[in-house]
């Protein structure tokens, strides 16, 4: 029979958020209510991901999304799940999904609607059918006080990443892991399927300051900027390792823990970069900086970029401080 002495204490995500809120005297608990909506949604999504192949969730819906990409069934399920789980928390006023043309304004949820949640419901969709890690990314902003009611939601949404209140991701990998920040370090949780809760396993994660690993789709190398090509040539000479999964969440997760750099530079097909500033680059940049790393678009810090449209794309160089600096040096030297 077990005794109190051999039961390991656990800290769940909900407990952790409440603990963090204690440090903020003006906190009302609304923020933790919002974040618990996100964890509920990701647990539902993970239950579909784990049963893919058993229940009918693989393949495409036949539709294209706002980015012109084929919508996978799981994309659609994940998108609807997040909207359902957050749409009835009165403190969420605007939901902005990478999958949808327009933001969803929530008028009748009964709260003050002060938070905006931006999300990529299922990042790495092209990996779904082949059982490779995929993820959900989220970013939380607050509505602005200086916007008139008639001005439309874009004015509230188009804020630089530095204004994020929270950001995080869930990676559906060999286990399901959640990482989040509210600007006080990066904390990581693993979903314990026995109790259905995200349990703290690492607090205040720091990214190694350097790492001989680069992560990029080298098939596009011919059209990368000169500086990136020179960096890659130098990395090969210095015996770097290359890793590329093709799901940003999974590639970033590895970079966060092991160090190195992830790059998605401008290419011939995507001259402005492929990744979305609001749903992918900003939340990952917030996490990277909070873990001691860096994130830029090659000329500017990601978190300082002023967005001008919802589905804006950006080049992204993100990872260990020294590695990101090294890429920059090559970019600067190449003019
Ligand atoms: P999908 O969601 O279409 O699979 O795209 C994933 C993604 O946005 C990001 O997660 C990857 O880092 C990147 O695209 C991979 O792009 P490439 O296939 O061009 O390398």
Tab-separated table of C-alpha atoms and ligand atoms in Angstrom:
chain	number	residue	atom	x	y	z
A	1	UNK	CA	0.000	0.000	0.000
A	2	UNK	CA	1.347	3.444	-0.869
A	3	UNK	CA	1.917	6.071	1.784
A	4	UNK	CA	2.124	9.848	1.493
A	5	UNK	CA	5.898	9.477	1.463
A	6	UNK	CA	6.082	7.728	-1.876
A	7	UNK	CA	3.573	9.854	-3.775
A	8	UNK	CA	5.583	12.326	-5.839
A	9	UNK	CA	4.126	15.841	-5.653
A	10	UNK	CA	2.985	17.128	-9.036
A	11	UNK	CA	2.360	20.640	-10.303
A	12	UNK	CA	-0.228	20.894	-13.033
A	13	UNK	CA	-0.314	23.612	-15.672
A	14	UNK	CA	-3.351	25.216	-14.004
A	15	UNK	CA	-1.575	25.325	-10.623
A	16	UNK	CA	1.524	26.797	-12.219
A	17	UNK	CA	-0.371	29.588	-13.957
A	18	UNK	CA	-2.180	30.475	-10.718
A	19	UNK	CA	1.161	30.525	-8.850
A	20	UNK	CA	2.613	32.853	-11.468
A	21	UNK	CA	-0.431	35.110	-11.220
A	22	UNK	CA	0.156	35.513	-7.482
A	23	UNK	CA	3.113	37.716	-8.391
A	24	UNK	CA	0.700	40.142	-10.112
A	25	UNK	CA	-1.366	42.015	-7.535
A	26	UNK	CA	-3.920	43.166	-10.139
A	27	UNK	CA	-4.527	39.668	-11.529
A	28	UNK	CA	-8.198	38.643	-11.510
A	29	UNK	CA	-7.860	34.992	-12.486
A	30	UNK	CA	-9.308	35.699	-15.937
A	31	UNK	CA	-5.984	35.010	-17.560
A	32	UNK	CA	-5.673	31.544	-16.033
A	33	UNK	CA	-9.266	30.826	-17.126
A	34	UNK	CA	-8.261	31.718	-20.682
A	35	UNK	CA	-5.112	29.558	-20.609
A	36	UNK	CA	-7.071	26.609	-19.250
A	37	UNK	CA	-9.304	26.922	-22.353
A	38	UNK	CA	-6.194	26.439	-24.467
A	39	UNK	CA	-5.072	23.344	-22.574
A	40	UNK	CA	-8.570	21.865	-22.791
A	41	UNK	CA	-8.541	22.378	-26.578
A	42	UNK	CA	-5.091	20.858	-27.007
A	43	UNK	CA	-6.076	17.796	-24.960
A	44	UNK	CA	-9.057	17.274	-27.264
A	45	UNK	CA	-6.842	17.740	-30.340
A	46	UNK	CA	-4.273	15.303	-28.964
A	47	UNK	CA	-6.991	12.686	-28.480
A	48	UNK	CA	-7.778	12.920	-32.227
A	49	UNK	CA	-4.087	12.897	-33.173
A	50	UNK	CA	-3.495	9.744	-31.113
A	51	UNK	CA	-6.449	7.976	-32.786
A	52	UNK	CA	-5.626	9.073	-36.357
A	53	UNK	CA	-6.072	6.033	-38.579
A	54	UNK	CA	-8.657	4.547	-36.209
A	55	UNK	CA	-11.163	7.365	-36.521
A	56	UNK	CA	-11.709	9.112	-39.862
A	57	UNK	CA	-9.441	12.147	-39.448
A	58	UNK	CA	-6.694	11.560	-42.028
A	59	UNK	CA	-6.644	13.130	-45.498
A	60	UNK	CA	-7.946	16.441	-46.761
A	61	UNK	CA	-11.374	18.035	-46.591
A	62	UNK	CA	-11.090	19.016	-50.267
A	63	UNK	CA	-11.054	22.739	-49.384
A	64	UNK	CA	-8.180	25.240	-49.435
A	65	UNK	CA	-7.440	27.664	-46.614
A	66	UNK	CA	-6.687	31.378	-46.788
A	67	UNK	CA	-3.024	30.533	-47.515
A	68	UNK	CA	-4.094	28.501	-50.577
A	69	UNK	CA	-3.049	25.241	-48.888
A	70	UNK	CA	-5.209	22.103	-48.818
A	71	UNK	CA	-7.075	21.821	-45.514
A	72	UNK	CA	-6.467	18.516	-43.734
A	73	UNK	CA	-9.392	17.030	-41.786
A	74	UNK	CA	-7.373	17.321	-38.586
A	75	UNK	CA	-6.633	20.985	-39.373
A	76	UNK	CA	-10.345	21.646	-39.493
A	77	UNK	CA	-11.059	19.673	-36.307
A	78	UNK	CA	-8.272	21.470	-34.442
A	79	UNK	CA	-9.454	24.871	-35.633
A	80	UNK	CA	-13.064	24.248	-34.600
A	81	UNK	CA	-12.003	22.741	-31.257
A	82	UNK	CA	-9.977	25.801	-30.268
A	83	UNK	CA	-12.768	28.151	-31.303
A	84	UNK	CA	-15.299	26.158	-29.271
A	85	UNK	CA	-13.102	25.960	-26.174
A	86	UNK	CA	-12.228	29.664	-26.197
A	87	UNK	CA	-15.388	31.130	-27.678
A	88	UNK	CA	-17.323	30.840	-24.441
A	89	UNK	CA	-14.712	32.231	-22.059
A	90	UNK	CA	-16.028	35.746	-21.648
A	91	UNK	CA	-12.597	37.281	-21.393
A	92	UNK	CA	-11.728	36.307	-24.993
A	93	UNK	CA	-12.979	38.991	-27.380
A	94	UNK	CA	-11.245	38.085	-30.635
A	95	UNK	CA	-10.016	34.774	-32.019
A	96	UNK	CA	-7.624	34.848	-34.942
A	97	UNK	CA	-6.771	31.594	-36.681
A	98	UNK	CA	-4.138	30.911	-39.287
A	99	UNK	CA	-6.794	28.830	-41.058
A	100	UNK	CA	-9.472	31.526	-41.346
A	101	UNK	CA	-9.767	34.558	-43.639
A	102	UNK	CA	-11.250	36.787	-40.980
A	103	UNK	CA	-10.908	37.106	-37.211
A	104	UNK	CA	-13.832	35.879	-35.159
A	105	UNK	CA	-15.337	38.539	-32.930
A	106	UNK	CA	-17.054	37.203	-29.840
A	107	UNK	CA	-19.876	39.439	-28.794
A	108	UNK	CA	-22.095	37.393	-26.538
A	109	UNK	CA	-19.819	35.403	-24.235
A	110	UNK	CA	-20.699	37.578	-21.280
A	111	UNK	CA	-17.269	38.863	-20.238
A	112	UNK	CA	-15.144	41.911	-20.923
A	113	UNK	CA	-13.566	40.337	-24.022
A	114	UNK	CA	-10.244	41.958	-23.323
A	115	UNK	CA	-7.997	39.200	-24.675
A	116	UNK	CA	-7.135	38.311	-28.256
A	117	UNK	CA	-5.959	34.762	-28.945
A	118	UNK	CA	-4.060	34.102	-32.166
A	119	UNK	CA	-3.308	30.518	-33.090
A	120	UNK	CA	-2.050	28.045	-35.625
A	121	UNK	CA	-4.365	25.135	-34.755
A	122	UNK	CA	-2.251	22.393	-36.312
A	123	UNK	CA	1.205	23.383	-37.441
A	124	UNK	CA	2.958	20.992	-39.827
A	125	UNK	CA	-0.256	19.642	-41.367
A	126	UNK	CA	1.577	18.062	-44.281
A	127	UNK	CA	3.128	15.706	-41.705
A	128	UNK	CA	-0.191	14.465	-40.286
A	129	UNK	CA	-0.736	11.510	-42.591
A	130	UNK	CA	2.809	10.180	-42.099
A	131	UNK	CA	2.784	10.189	-38.311
A	132	UNK	CA	5.433	12.862	-37.813
A	133	UNK	CA	5.243	15.345	-34.901
A	134	UNK	CA	2.840	18.242	-35.328
A	135	UNK	CA	1.713	20.966	-32.947
A	136	UNK	CA	-0.516	23.838	-31.915
A	137	UNK	CA	0.897	27.347	-31.440
A	138	UNK	CA	-0.782	30.198	-29.543
A	139	UNK	CA	-0.198	33.846	-28.763
A	140	UNK	CA	-2.217	36.109	-26.454
A	141	UNK	CA	-2.593	39.876	-26.795
A	142	UNK	CA	-4.740	42.400	-24.997
A	143	UNK	CA	-7.161	44.697	-26.825
A	144	UNK	CA	-5.885	48.264	-27.109
A	145	UNK	CA	-7.427	51.154	-25.184
A	146	UNK	CA	-6.701	53.657	-27.945
A	147	UNK	CA	-8.938	52.058	-30.611
A	148	UNK	CA	-12.418	53.406	-31.299
A	149	UNK	CA	-15.242	50.813	-31.242
A	150	UNK	CA	-16.004	51.377	-34.943
A	151	UNK	CA	-12.429	50.912	-36.122
A	152	UNK	CA	-12.515	47.158	-36.702
A	153	UNK	CA	-10.619	44.315	-35.082
A	154	UNK	CA	-7.399	44.646	-37.159
A	155	UNK	CA	-6.348	47.697	-35.162
A	156	UNK	CA	-6.434	45.581	-32.007
A	157	UNK	CA	-4.786	42.573	-33.584
A	158	UNK	CA	-1.928	44.157	-35.534
A	159	UNK	CA	0.412	44.728	-32.601
A	160	UNK	CA	4.135	43.885	-32.527
A	161	UNK	CA	5.137	40.651	-30.821
A	162	UNK	CA	6.677	42.537	-27.940
A	163	UNK	CA	3.118	43.205	-26.736
A	164	UNK	CA	2.293	39.508	-26.259
A	165	UNK	CA	0.949	38.634	-22.807
A	166	UNK	CA	1.617	34.943	-23.283
A	167	UNK	CA	2.711	32.510	-25.943
A	168	UNK	CA	3.280	28.810	-26.193
A	169	UNK	CA	2.920	25.623	-28.116
A	170	UNK	CA	1.928	22.008	-27.698
A	171	UNK	CA	3.900	19.398	-29.604
A	172	UNK	CA	2.110	16.115	-30.303
A	173	UNK	CA	5.234	13.970	-30.454
A	174	UNK	CA	6.449	10.809	-28.759
A	175	UNK	CA	4.758	12.418	-25.763
A	176	UNK	CA	2.571	15.516	-25.688
A	177	UNK	CA	4.482	18.493	-24.354
A	178	UNK	CA	3.366	22.047	-23.662
A	179	UNK	CA	5.778	25.000	-23.358
A	180	UNK	CA	4.595	28.470	-22.404
A	181	UNK	CA	5.742	31.864	-21.262
A	182	UNK	CA	4.015	34.881	-19.783
A	183	UNK	CA	7.248	36.867	-19.837
A	184	UNK	CA	8.763	35.221	-16.780
A	185	UNK	CA	10.756	32.347	-18.260
A	186	UNK	CA	9.719	29.316	-20.275
A	187	UNK	CA	8.099	26.373	-18.510
A	188	UNK	CA	7.456	22.902	-19.882
A	189	UNK	CA	4.778	20.328	-19.073
A	190	UNK	CA	4.083	16.783	-20.217
A	191	UNK	CA	0.567	15.480	-20.629
A	192	UNK	CA	0.060	12.591	-18.244
A	193	UNK	CA	-2.606	10.519	-20.042
A	194	UNK	CA	-3.454	8.627	-16.837
A	195	UNK	CA	-4.771	11.737	-15.121
A	196	UNK	CA	-5.481	13.911	-18.178
A	197	UNK	CA	-3.359	16.802	-16.923
A	198	UNK	CA	-0.273	18.643	-18.126
A	199	UNK	CA	2.323	18.093	-15.397
A	200	UNK	CA	5.328	20.370	-14.882
A	201	UNK	CA	8.593	18.744	-15.844
A	202	UNK	CA	10.958	21.700	-16.440
A	203	UNK	CA	10.824	25.250	-15.164
A	204	UNK	CA	12.782	28.259	-16.485
A	205	UNK	CA	14.303	26.500	-19.435
A	206	UNK	CA	17.415	28.076	-20.919
A	207	UNK	CA	18.418	27.463	-24.491
A	208	UNK	CA	22.102	26.575	-24.928
A	209	UNK	CA	23.889	29.767	-26.073
A	210	UNK	CA	25.501	27.906	-28.953
A	211	UNK	CA	24.936	24.620	-30.742
A	212	UNK	CA	26.444	23.026	-33.809
A	213	UNK	CA	23.128	22.139	-35.371
A	214	UNK	CA	21.230	23.895	-38.145
A	215	UNK	CA	17.676	23.249	-39.244
A	216	UNK	CA	16.625	24.398	-42.701
A	217	UNK	CA	14.994	23.043	-45.858
A	218	UNK	CA	18.188	22.828	-47.911
A	219	UNK	CA	16.255	21.912	-51.060
A	220	UNK	CA	15.739	25.674	-51.514
A	221	UNK	CA	19.391	26.577	-50.964
A	222	UNK	CA	19.979	27.871	-54.505
A	223	UNK	CA	17.611	30.775	-53.860
A	224	UNK	CA	18.658	31.599	-50.268
A	225	UNK	CA	20.340	34.982	-49.671
A	226	UNK	CA	24.134	34.818	-50.179
A	227	UNK	CA	24.830	35.250	-46.469
A	228	UNK	CA	22.715	32.212	-45.552
A	229	UNK	CA	24.454	30.081	-48.195
A	230	UNK	CA	27.845	31.146	-46.858
A	231	UNK	CA	26.777	30.389	-43.274
A	232	UNK	CA	25.660	26.899	-44.331
A	233	UNK	CA	28.936	26.267	-46.169
A	234	UNK	CA	30.888	27.339	-43.068
A	235	UNK	CA	28.700	25.162	-40.822
A	236	UNK	CA	29.481	22.126	-42.968
A	237	UNK	CA	33.204	22.882	-42.752
A	238	UNK	CA	32.886	23.047	-38.981
A	239	UNK	CA	31.179	19.642	-38.802
A	240	UNK	CA	27.719	20.841	-37.844
A	241	UNK	CA	24.771	18.442	-37.819
A	242	UNK	CA	21.619	19.110	-39.828
A	243	UNK	CA	18.095	18.277	-38.597
A	244	UNK	CA	14.835	19.241	-40.319
A	245	UNK	CA	11.394	17.880	-39.549
A	246	UNK	CA	9.214	20.328	-41.486
A	247	UNK	CA	6.934	21.116	-38.525
A	248	UNK	CA	8.056	24.389	-36.980
A	249	UNK	CA	6.828	23.317	-33.543
A	250	UNK	CA	8.959	20.173	-33.561
A	251	UNK	CA	12.018	21.871	-35.074
A	252	UNK	CA	11.757	24.728	-32.569
A	253	UNK	CA	11.214	22.359	-29.631
A	254	UNK	CA	14.441	20.524	-30.447
A	255	UNK	CA	16.325	23.821	-30.925
A	256	UNK	CA	15.048	25.095	-27.578
A	257	UNK	CA	16.340	22.028	-25.763
A	258	UNK	CA	19.492	21.217	-27.725
A	259	UNK	CA	20.561	24.583	-29.154
A	260	UNK	CA	21.500	25.486	-32.711
A	261	UNK	CA	19.521	27.516	-35.215
A	262	UNK	CA	16.340	27.118	-37.255
A	263	UNK	CA	16.158	29.096	-40.491
A	264	UNK	CA	13.383	29.771	-42.964
A	265	UNK	CA	14.945	32.445	-45.159
A	266	UNK	CA	13.405	34.115	-48.222
A	267	UNK	CA	13.280	31.708	-51.173
A	268	UNK	CA	12.324	31.984	-54.840
A	269	UNK	CA	8.841	30.599	-54.009
A	270	UNK	CA	8.432	32.638	-50.833
A	271	UNK	CA	10.418	35.874	-51.287
A	272	UNK	CA	8.988	37.291	-48.030
A	273	UNK	CA	9.553	34.019	-46.147
A	274	UNK	CA	6.940	31.307	-45.631
A	275	UNK	CA	6.138	31.427	-41.933
A	276	UNK	CA	3.392	33.635	-40.538
A	277	UNK	CA	4.445	36.490	-38.309
A	278	UNK	CA	1.419	36.495	-35.988
A	279	UNK	CA	0.758	32.764	-35.573
A	280	UNK	CA	4.246	31.258	-35.830
A	281	UNK	CA	7.188	33.684	-35.661
A	282	UNK	CA	5.961	35.986	-32.855
A	283	UNK	CA	5.035	33.287	-30.311
A	284	UNK	CA	8.226	31.299	-31.017
A	285	UNK	CA	10.334	34.485	-30.800
A	286	UNK	CA	8.799	35.326	-27.404
A	287	UNK	CA	9.641	31.818	-26.145
A	288	UNK	CA	13.153	31.925	-27.653
A	289	UNK	CA	14.006	35.250	-26.021
A	290	UNK	CA	12.552	34.184	-22.692
A	291	UNK	CA	14.850	31.146	-22.822
A	292	UNK	CA	17.910	33.322	-23.582
A	293	UNK	CA	17.862	32.772	-27.359
A	294	UNK	CA	17.195	35.167	-30.226
A	295	UNK	CA	14.884	35.534	-33.222
A	296	UNK	CA	15.225	37.831	-36.227
A	297	UNK	CA	14.054	38.125	-39.813
A	298	UNK	CA	17.633	38.706	-40.997
A	299	UNK	CA	17.600	42.433	-40.439
A	300	UNK	CA	15.312	43.071	-37.473
A	301	UNK	CA	14.281	41.494	-34.173
A	302	UNK	CA	11.036	39.551	-34.829
A	303	UNK	CA	9.311	40.923	-31.711
A	304	UNK	CA	9.727	44.510	-32.940
A	305	UNK	CA	8.210	43.979	-36.365
A	306	UNK	CA	5.088	46.118	-36.894
A	307	UNK	CA	2.537	43.837	-38.566
A	308	UNK	CA	0.487	45.331	-41.394
A	309	UNK	CA	-1.786	42.384	-42.230
A	310	UNK	CA	-3.212	39.334	-40.478
A	311	UNK	CA	-1.633	36.624	-42.582
A	312	UNK	CA	1.688	38.384	-43.112
A	313	UNK	CA	4.699	36.145	-43.673
A	314	UNK	CA	8.248	36.680	-42.522
A	315	UNK	CA	11.699	35.139	-42.889
A	316	UNK	CA	12.765	33.576	-39.590
A	317	UNK	CA	16.160	32.899	-38.008
A	318	UNK	CA	15.672	31.612	-34.474
A	319	UNK	CA	17.671	29.738	-31.874
A	320	UNK	CA	20.812	29.981	-29.759
A	321	UNK	CA	22.025	33.542	-29.248
A	322	UNK	CA	25.497	32.985	-30.714
A	323	UNK	CA	24.267	30.966	-33.677
A	324	UNK	CA	21.695	33.602	-34.670
A	325	UNK	CA	24.442	36.245	-34.378
A	326	UNK	CA	26.708	34.167	-36.576
A	327	UNK	CA	24.070	33.959	-39.327
A	328	UNK	CA	23.678	37.734	-39.056
A	329	UNK	CA	27.386	38.269	-39.449
A	330	UNK	CA	27.336	36.308	-42.702
A	331	UNK	CA	24.277	38.274	-43.874
A	332	UNK	CA	25.940	41.614	-43.047
A	333	UNK	CA	29.249	40.623	-44.655
A	334	UNK	CA	27.388	39.690	-47.829
A	335	UNK	CA	25.745	43.132	-47.913
B	1	LIG	P1	2.389	22.788	-43.297
B	1	LIG	O1	1.468	23.127	-42.130
B	1	LIG	O2	1.786	23.080	-44.633
B	1	LIG	O3	2.948	21.410	-43.207
B	1	LIG	O4	3.594	23.818	-43.171
B	1	LIG	C1	4.372	23.762	-42.043
B	1	LIG	C2	5.185	25.003	-41.947
B	1	LIG	O5	4.360	26.135	-41.911
B	1	LIG	C3	6.108	24.981	-40.736
B	1	LIG	O6	5.579	24.272	-39.665
B	1	LIG	C4	7.382	24.376	-41.268
B	1	LIG	O7	8.507	24.824	-40.572
B	1	LIG	C5	7.394	24.824	-42.708
B	1	LIG	O8	6.051	25.092	-43.058
B	1	LIG	C6	7.943	23.789	-43.639
B	1	LIG	O9	7.969	24.312	-44.930
B	1	LIG	P2	8.711	23.537	-46.124
B	1	LIG	O10	7.909	22.312	-46.419
B	1	LIG	O11	8.705	24.519	-47.261
B	1	LIG	O12	10.110	23.211	-45.669
